[in-house]
Coordinates of C-alpha atoms in Angstrom, one line a residue:
M13 CA 18.3 -17.1 -18.8
S14 CA 21.0 -14.7 -17.6
G15 CA 20.6 -11.0 -18.3
G16 CA 21.8 -7.6 -17.3
F17 CA 18.9 -7.0 -14.9
G18 CA 20.7 -7.8 -11.8
G19 CA 18.5 -10.4 -10.0
F20 CA 16.3 -11.0 -13.0
G21 CA 16.9 -14.3 -14.7
T22 CA 19.1 -15.9 -12.1
A23 CA 16.5 -18.1 -10.4
T24 CA 15.3 -21.2 -12.2
T25 CA 12.4 -23.4 -11.4
T26 CA 11.7 -27.0 -12.5
A27 CA 8.2 -27.3 -13.7
G28 CA 6.4 -29.7 -11.5
S29 CA 3.4 -31.8 -12.2
A30 CA 0.4 -30.0 -13.7
F31 CA 1.0 -26.4 -13.0
S32 CA -2.4 -25.1 -14.0
F33 CA -4.8 -22.3 -12.9
S34 CA -7.8 -24.2 -14.2
A35 CA -9.3 -24.8 -10.8
P36 CA -11.5 -21.9 -9.6
A37 CA -10.3 -20.0 -6.6
N38 CA -12.5 -20.0 -3.5
T39 CA -11.7 -17.8 -0.5
G40 CA -10.9 -19.9 2.5
T41 CA -10.7 -23.2 0.6
T42 CA -7.8 -25.3 -0.6
G43 CA -5.8 -23.3 -3.1
L44 CA -4.8 -24.4 -6.6
F45 CA -1.4 -25.5 -5.6
G46 CA -2.5 -27.5 -2.5
G47 CA -2.0 -24.8 0.1
T48 CA -4.8 -23.4 2.1
Q49 CA -5.8 -20.1 0.5
N50 CA -7.0 -17.2 2.5
K51 CA -7.9 -14.0 0.9
G52 CA -5.6 -11.3 2.3
F53 CA -4.9 -7.8 1.5
G54 CA -2.7 -4.9 2.4
F55 CA -2.6 -1.2 2.7
G56 CA 0.0 1.1 1.3
T57 CA 0.8 0.6 -2.3
G58 CA -2.0 -1.9 -2.5
F59 CA -4.6 0.7 -1.8
G60 CA -4.2 2.9 -4.8
T61 CA -2.0 5.9 -5.4
T62 CA -3.7 8.7 -3.6
T63 CA -1.6 10.9 -1.4
G64 CA -2.0 12.1 2.1
T65 CA -3.3 15.6 2.8
S66 CA -2.2 16.0 6.4
T67 CA -0.9 14.1 9.3
G68 CA -1.3 14.5 13.0
L69 CA 0.9 13.5 15.9
G70 CA 0.7 14.0 19.6
T71 CA 1.5 17.3 21.1
G72 CA 3.5 17.2 24.3
L73 CA 4.1 14.4 26.8
G74 CA 2.2 15.8 29.7
T75 CA 2.1 14.2 33.1
G76 CA -1.0 12.1 32.8
L77 CA -1.7 8.8 31.1
G78 CA -4.4 10.1 28.8
F79 CA -4.5 10.0 25.0
G80 CA -4.3 13.7 24.3
G81 CA -1.5 13.0 21.8
F82 CA -3.9 11.4 19.3
N83 CA -5.1 13.5 16.4
T84 CA -7.4 12.4 13.6
Q85 CA -6.4 13.9 10.3
Q86 CA -7.4 13.1 6.8
Q87 CA -4.7 10.9 5.2
Q88 CA -5.3 9.2 1.8
Q89 CA -2.4 6.9 1.3
Q90 CA -1.4 3.7 -0.1
P91 CA 0.9 2.0 1.5
S92 CA 2.0 -0.3 4.6
T93 CA 0.8 -3.9 5.1
L94 CA -2.4 -4.3 7.1
G95 CA -0.5 -6.3 9.7
G96 CA -2.0 -6.0 13.2
L97 CA -5.4 -4.7 12.2
F98 CA -6.7 -8.2 12.1
S99 CA -4.5 -9.5 15.0
Q100 CA -6.7 -9.7 18.0
P101 CA -5.5 -11.1 21.3
T102 CA -6.2 -14.8 21.6
Q103 CA -5.1 -15.3 25.2
A104 CA -7.1 -13.0 27.4
P105 CA -5.3 -13.9 30.7
A106 CA -1.9 -13.1 29.2
Q107 CA -3.2 -9.8 27.9
S108 CA -4.7 -9.0 31.3
N109 CA -1.4 -9.7 33.0
Q110 CA 0.4 -7.5 30.5
L111 CA -2.0 -4.6 31.2
I112 CA -1.6 -5.1 35.0
N113 CA 2.2 -5.1 34.7
T114 CA 2.1 -2.0 32.5
A115 CA -0.2 -0.2 34.9
S116 CA 2.1 -1.2 37.8
A117 CA 5.2 0.1 36.0
L118 CA 3.5 3.4 35.2
S119 CA 1.8 4.1 38.5
A120 CA 3.1 2.0 41.4
P121 CA 6.5 0.4 40.9
T122 CA 7.9 -1.4 43.9
L123 CA 11.4 -2.0 42.7
L124 CA 13.3 0.0 45.3
G125 CA 10.8 0.4 48.1
D126 CA 11.5 4.2 48.7
E127 CA 10.8 7.6 47.2
R128 CA 12.9 6.6 44.2
D129 CA 10.0 4.4 43.0
A130 CA 8.0 7.6 42.2
I131 CA 10.9 8.9 40.0
L132 CA 11.0 5.5 38.4
A133 CA 7.3 5.7 37.7
K134 CA 7.7 9.0 35.9
W135 CA 10.6 7.6 33.9
N136 CA 8.4 4.6 32.9
Q137 CA 5.7 7.0 31.9
L138 CA 8.1 8.9 29.7
Q139 CA 9.2 5.7 28.0
A140 CA 5.6 4.6 27.5
F141 CA 4.8 8.0 25.9
W142 CA 7.8 7.7 23.7
G143 CA 7.1 4.1 22.8
T144 CA 10.5 2.6 23.5
G145 CA 12.4 1.2 26.5
K146 CA 11.8 -1.2 29.4
G147 CA 9.6 -0.5 32.4
Y148 CA 11.1 -2.0 35.6
F149 CA 8.6 -2.2 38.5
N150 CA 9.3 -5.4 40.5
N151 CA 12.3 -7.4 41.4
N152 CA 10.5 -10.7 40.8
I153 CA 8.7 -9.8 37.5
P154 CA 10.4 -9.2 34.2
P155 CA 10.2 -5.6 33.0
V156 CA 7.5 -4.4 30.6
D157 CA 8.7 -3.8 27.0
F158 CA 7.3 -0.5 25.8
T159 CA 6.7 -0.4 22.1
Q160 CA 4.9 2.1 19.8
E161 CA 1.9 -0.2 19.9
N162 CA 1.3 0.3 23.6
P163 CA -1.9 2.3 24.5
F164 CA 0.1 5.1 26.1
C165 CA 2.4 5.9 23.2
R166 CA 1.7 9.5 22.0
F167 CA 3.3 9.3 18.6
K168 CA 0.2 8.0 16.9
A169 CA -2.4 9.3 14.5
V170 CA -5.3 8.0 12.4
G171 CA -5.5 8.6 8.7
Y172 CA -7.5 7.3 5.8
S173 CA -6.5 5.0 2.9
C174 CA -8.4 4.5 -0.3
M175 CA -10.0 1.1 -0.7
P176 CA -9.2 -0.7 -4.0
N177 CA -12.1 -1.4 -6.3
N178 CA -10.6 -4.1 -8.4
K179 CA -12.3 -7.4 -8.7
D180 CA -10.7 -10.7 -7.9
E181 CA -11.4 -11.7 -11.5
D182 CA -9.1 -8.9 -12.6
G183 CA -6.2 -10.9 -11.3
L184 CA -4.1 -7.9 -10.3
V185 CA -1.1 -8.5 -8.0
V186 CA 1.4 -5.9 -6.9
L187 CA 5.1 -6.6 -6.7
V188 CA 7.4 -4.0 -5.1
F189 CA 11.0 -4.2 -6.4
N190 CA 14.0 -2.6 -4.7
K191 CA 15.1 -1.2 -8.1
K192 CA 14.6 2.1 -9.9
E193 CA 11.8 2.5 -12.4
T194 CA 14.3 3.2 -15.2
D195 CA 16.0 -0.2 -14.5
I196 CA 12.6 -2.0 -14.4
R197 CA 11.4 -0.4 -17.7
S198 CA 14.7 -1.0 -19.5
Q199 CA 14.6 -4.7 -18.6
Q200 CA 10.9 -5.2 -18.6
Q201 CA 11.0 -8.1 -21.0
Q202 CA 13.6 -9.9 -19.0
L203 CA 11.5 -9.3 -15.9
V204 CA 8.5 -10.9 -17.6
E205 CA 10.5 -13.9 -18.7
S206 CA 12.0 -14.4 -15.2
L207 CA 8.5 -14.2 -13.6
H208 CA 7.3 -16.8 -16.2
K209 CA 10.1 -19.1 -15.1
V210 CA 9.1 -18.6 -11.4
L211 CA 5.6 -19.7 -12.4
G212 CA 7.0 -22.9 -13.8
G213 CA 7.5 -21.9 -17.4
N214 CA 4.1 -23.2 -18.4
Q215 CA 3.4 -22.3 -22.1
T216 CA -0.3 -21.8 -21.4
L217 CA 0.4 -18.9 -19.1
T218 CA 1.2 -15.4 -20.2
I219 CA 2.4 -12.7 -17.8
N220 CA 1.3 -9.2 -18.5
V221 CA 2.4 -5.9 -16.9
E222 CA -0.6 -3.7 -16.0
G223 CA 1.5 -0.7 -14.8
I224 CA 4.8 0.5 -13.4
K225 CA 5.1 3.3 -10.8
T226 CA 7.9 4.9 -8.9
L227 CA 8.0 4.6 -5.1
P228 CA 10.2 6.4 -2.6
D229 CA 13.7 5.1 -1.7
D230 CA 14.4 3.9 -5.2
Q231 CA 11.7 1.3 -5.2
T232 CA 9.2 0.5 -8.0
E233 CA 5.7 -0.9 -8.0
V234 CA 4.9 -3.4 -10.8
V235 CA 1.3 -4.5 -11.2
I236 CA 1.0 -7.8 -13.1
Y237 CA -1.7 -10.3 -14.1
V238 CA -1.5 -13.7 -15.6
V239 CA -3.6 -15.0 -18.5
E240 CA -4.2 -18.7 -18.9
R241 CA -5.0 -20.2 -22.3
S242 CA -7.1 -23.3 -22.5
P243 CA -6.6 -26.0 -25.1
N244 CA -9.9 -25.0 -26.8
G245 CA -8.5 -21.6 -27.5
T246 CA -10.3 -19.6 -24.8
S247 CA -8.4 -17.6 -22.3
R248 CA -9.0 -16.1 -18.9
R249 CA -7.2 -14.1 -16.2
V250 CA -6.0 -16.0 -13.2
P251 CA -7.8 -14.7 -10.1
A252 CA -5.8 -12.5 -7.9
T253 CA -6.3 -14.8 -4.9
T254 CA -5.0 -17.8 -6.7
L255 CA -1.9 -16.0 -8.1
Y256 CA -1.1 -14.4 -4.8
A257 CA -1.4 -17.7 -2.9
H258 CA 1.1 -19.3 -5.3
L259 CA 3.5 -16.4 -5.1
E260 CA 3.4 -16.6 -1.3
Q261 CA 4.7 -20.1 -1.2
T262 CA 8.1 -20.4 0.5
N263 CA 10.1 -21.6 -2.5
I264 CA 8.4 -19.1 -4.9
K265 CA 8.9 -16.3 -2.4
T266 CA 12.6 -17.0 -2.2
Q267 CA 12.9 -16.9 -6.0
L268 CA 11.0 -13.6 -6.1
Q269 CA 13.4 -12.2 -3.4
Q270 CA 16.3 -13.1 -5.7
L271 CA 14.7 -11.0 -8.4
G272 CA 14.5 -8.1 -6.0
V273 CA 10.9 -8.3 -4.9
T274 CA 10.5 -7.0 -1.3
L275 CA 6.7 -7.1 -1.1
S276 CA 3.8 -8.7 -2.9
M277 CA 0.1 -8.1 -2.3
M278 CA -3.3 -8.5 -4.1
R279 CA -5.1 -5.5 -5.4
T280 CA -8.7 -6.5 -4.8
E281 CA -11.6 -4.9 -3.2
L282 CA -12.5 -5.7 0.4
S283 CA -15.6 -7.7 1.1
P284 CA -18.3 -6.2 3.4
A285 CA -17.3 -8.7 6.1
Q286 CA -13.7 -7.7 5.9
I287 CA -14.6 -4.0 6.2
K288 CA -16.9 -4.7 9.1
Q289 CA -14.2 -6.6 10.9
L290 CA -11.6 -3.8 10.3
L291 CA -14.0 -1.1 11.6
Q292 CA -15.2 -3.1 14.6
N293 CA -11.7 -4.0 15.9
P294 CA -9.4 -1.1 16.7
P295 CA -5.7 -1.7 15.7
A296 CA -3.2 -2.6 18.4
G297 CA -2.4 0.3 20.7
V298 CA -5.2 2.6 19.4
D299 CA -7.8 3.6 21.9
P300 CA -11.3 2.5 20.9
I301 CA -12.7 6.0 21.5
I302 CA -10.2 7.4 19.0
W303 CA -11.0 4.7 16.5
E304 CA -14.7 5.4 16.8
Q305 CA -14.1 9.1 16.3
A306 CA -12.0 8.3 13.2
K307 CA -14.9 6.4 11.8
V308 CA -17.3 9.3 12.5
D309 CA -14.8 11.8 10.8
N310 CA -14.3 9.6 7.7
P311 CA -14.9 12.1 4.8
D312 CA -16.0 9.3 2.5
S313 CA -16.9 6.0 4.1
E314 CA -17.6 4.4 0.8
K315 CA -14.1 4.9 -0.6
L316 CA -11.9 5.5 2.5
I317 CA -11.1 3.4 5.5
P318 CA -9.2 4.6 8.7
V319 CA -5.7 3.3 9.2
P320 CA -3.3 3.9 12.1
M321 CA -0.1 5.8 11.8
V322 CA 2.3 4.7 14.5
G323 CA 5.8 6.3 15.0
F324 CA 8.0 8.6 13.0
K325 CA 9.0 6.0 10.5
E326 CA 5.4 5.5 9.4
L327 CA 5.0 9.2 9.2
L328 CA 8.2 9.6 7.2
R329 CA 7.1 6.9 4.8
R330 CA 3.8 8.5 4.2
L331 CA 5.3 11.9 3.7
K332 CA 7.7 10.4 1.1
V333 CA 4.8 8.7 -0.7
Q334 CA 2.9 12.0 -0.6
D335 CA 5.9 13.9 -1.9
Q336 CA 6.4 11.3 -4.7
M337 CA 2.7 11.5 -5.7
T338 CA 2.9 15.3 -5.7
K339 CA 5.8 15.2 -8.1
Q340 CA 3.9 12.8 -10.3
H341 CA 0.9 15.1 -10.3
Q342 CA 3.1 18.1 -11.1
T343 CA 4.7 16.2 -13.9
R344 CA 1.3 15.4 -15.3
L345 CA 0.2 19.0 -15.0
D346 CA 3.3 20.2 -16.8
I347 CA 2.6 17.7 -19.7
I348 CA -1.0 19.0 -19.8
S349 CA 0.2 22.6 -19.8
E350 CA 2.5 21.9 -22.7
D351 CA -0.3 20.2 -24.6
I352 CA -2.5 23.2 -24.0
S353 CA 0.2 25.6 -25.2
E354 CA 0.7 23.5 -28.3
L355 CA -3.0 23.4 -29.0
Q356 CA -3.3 27.2 -28.6
K357 CA -0.5 27.6 -31.1
N358 CA -2.3 25.3 -33.5
Q359 CA -5.5 27.2 -32.9
T360 CA -3.8 30.5 -33.7
T361 CA -2.3 29.1 -36.9
T362 CA -5.6 27.6 -37.9
M363 CA -7.4 30.9 -37.3
A364 CA -4.9 32.7 -39.5
K365 CA -5.3 30.2 -42.3
I366 CA -9.1 30.5 -42.0
A367 CA -8.8 34.3 -42.4
Q368 CA -6.5 33.8 -45.4
Y369 CA -8.9 31.4 -47.1
K370 CA -11.8 33.8 -46.4
R371 CA -9.8 36.6 -48.2
K372 CA -9.1 34.2 -51.1
L373 CA -12.8 33.2 -51.3
M374 CA -13.8 36.9 -51.4
D375 CA -11.3 37.6 -54.1
L376 CA -12.5 34.7 -56.2
S377 CA -16.1 35.8 -55.7
H378 CA -15.3 39.2 -57.0
R379 CA -13.5 37.7 -60.0
T380 CA -16.5 35.5 -60.7
L381 CA -18.9 38.5 -60.6
Q382 CA -16.6 40.4 -63.0
V383 CA -16.7 37.5 -65.4
I384 CA -20.4 37.2 -65.2
I385 CA -20.9 40.9 -65.7

């Protein structure tokens, strides 16, 4: 089907053999479509729609290599992918060499063999604090690449994101489109039909839109779920893990990108094991002491989980999301205010009618008494 929705309807899929969601989805087992299925999740838009209340960044570069630039502020956000929170080093020797090289570049470079090495050390420290650049320290060893994930980068903070409370059985999957909300809503039916083709065009499957929400930078979040009808007439929602695993297949992902999808994620609650793993393993570049303090300062450990904010881009993204959510809250408050004003007018009109009817009742009562007398 070709339509006026830009990317929608341009991708076609040949229905393969037995596209069915009938097999139950088990985390960590073989998925419905033959691929290994691991239950993943992401932060950002996948963690609800709450907005941040404050952010904290490092103050000053200083001359030492401490972590004074870290601040822990309350930040309730949805959205970037979880990424490196689960990525723990698998090669201890390589990590050890990296730390040794970093320490040498920051404290004792031997590149020039004179007093200029001290100046080079200060320059490397500045690059490490900033989180960008290369640290040269030895003629025989490649320079160290300083990224914002390095432990000495000052432009970091720790905030908090809301944990989703949706069950896997709810089947909710988030798709982020690089299109405006107005375009999505005006072509919603074409979007549903295009997604149905991506899923193979199986007539037993029905795609439903749970919600549509505006995101910064002219992006839109669409929450969908799929209902599967069985031959005996019963129906059920396809589990989120099963649907997400299918959408993450390479050929399916390519078709989604042609429709304008930039990100897909499940909206499911975290298991206790996942939460424990997240809390026990500090993200890359975050000092364990800061991470422990963030866990202590968590205002609501049952609903919020600490997440790192690294660099100005992440801060800007969160500020945009916060601004967007504030506008949505203000719009909702304006609607409520208009409803209250309308109800007050209706109340005034009703009170006036009640007073009028009371006068009529009294007049009729007097007439009745006159007739009786």
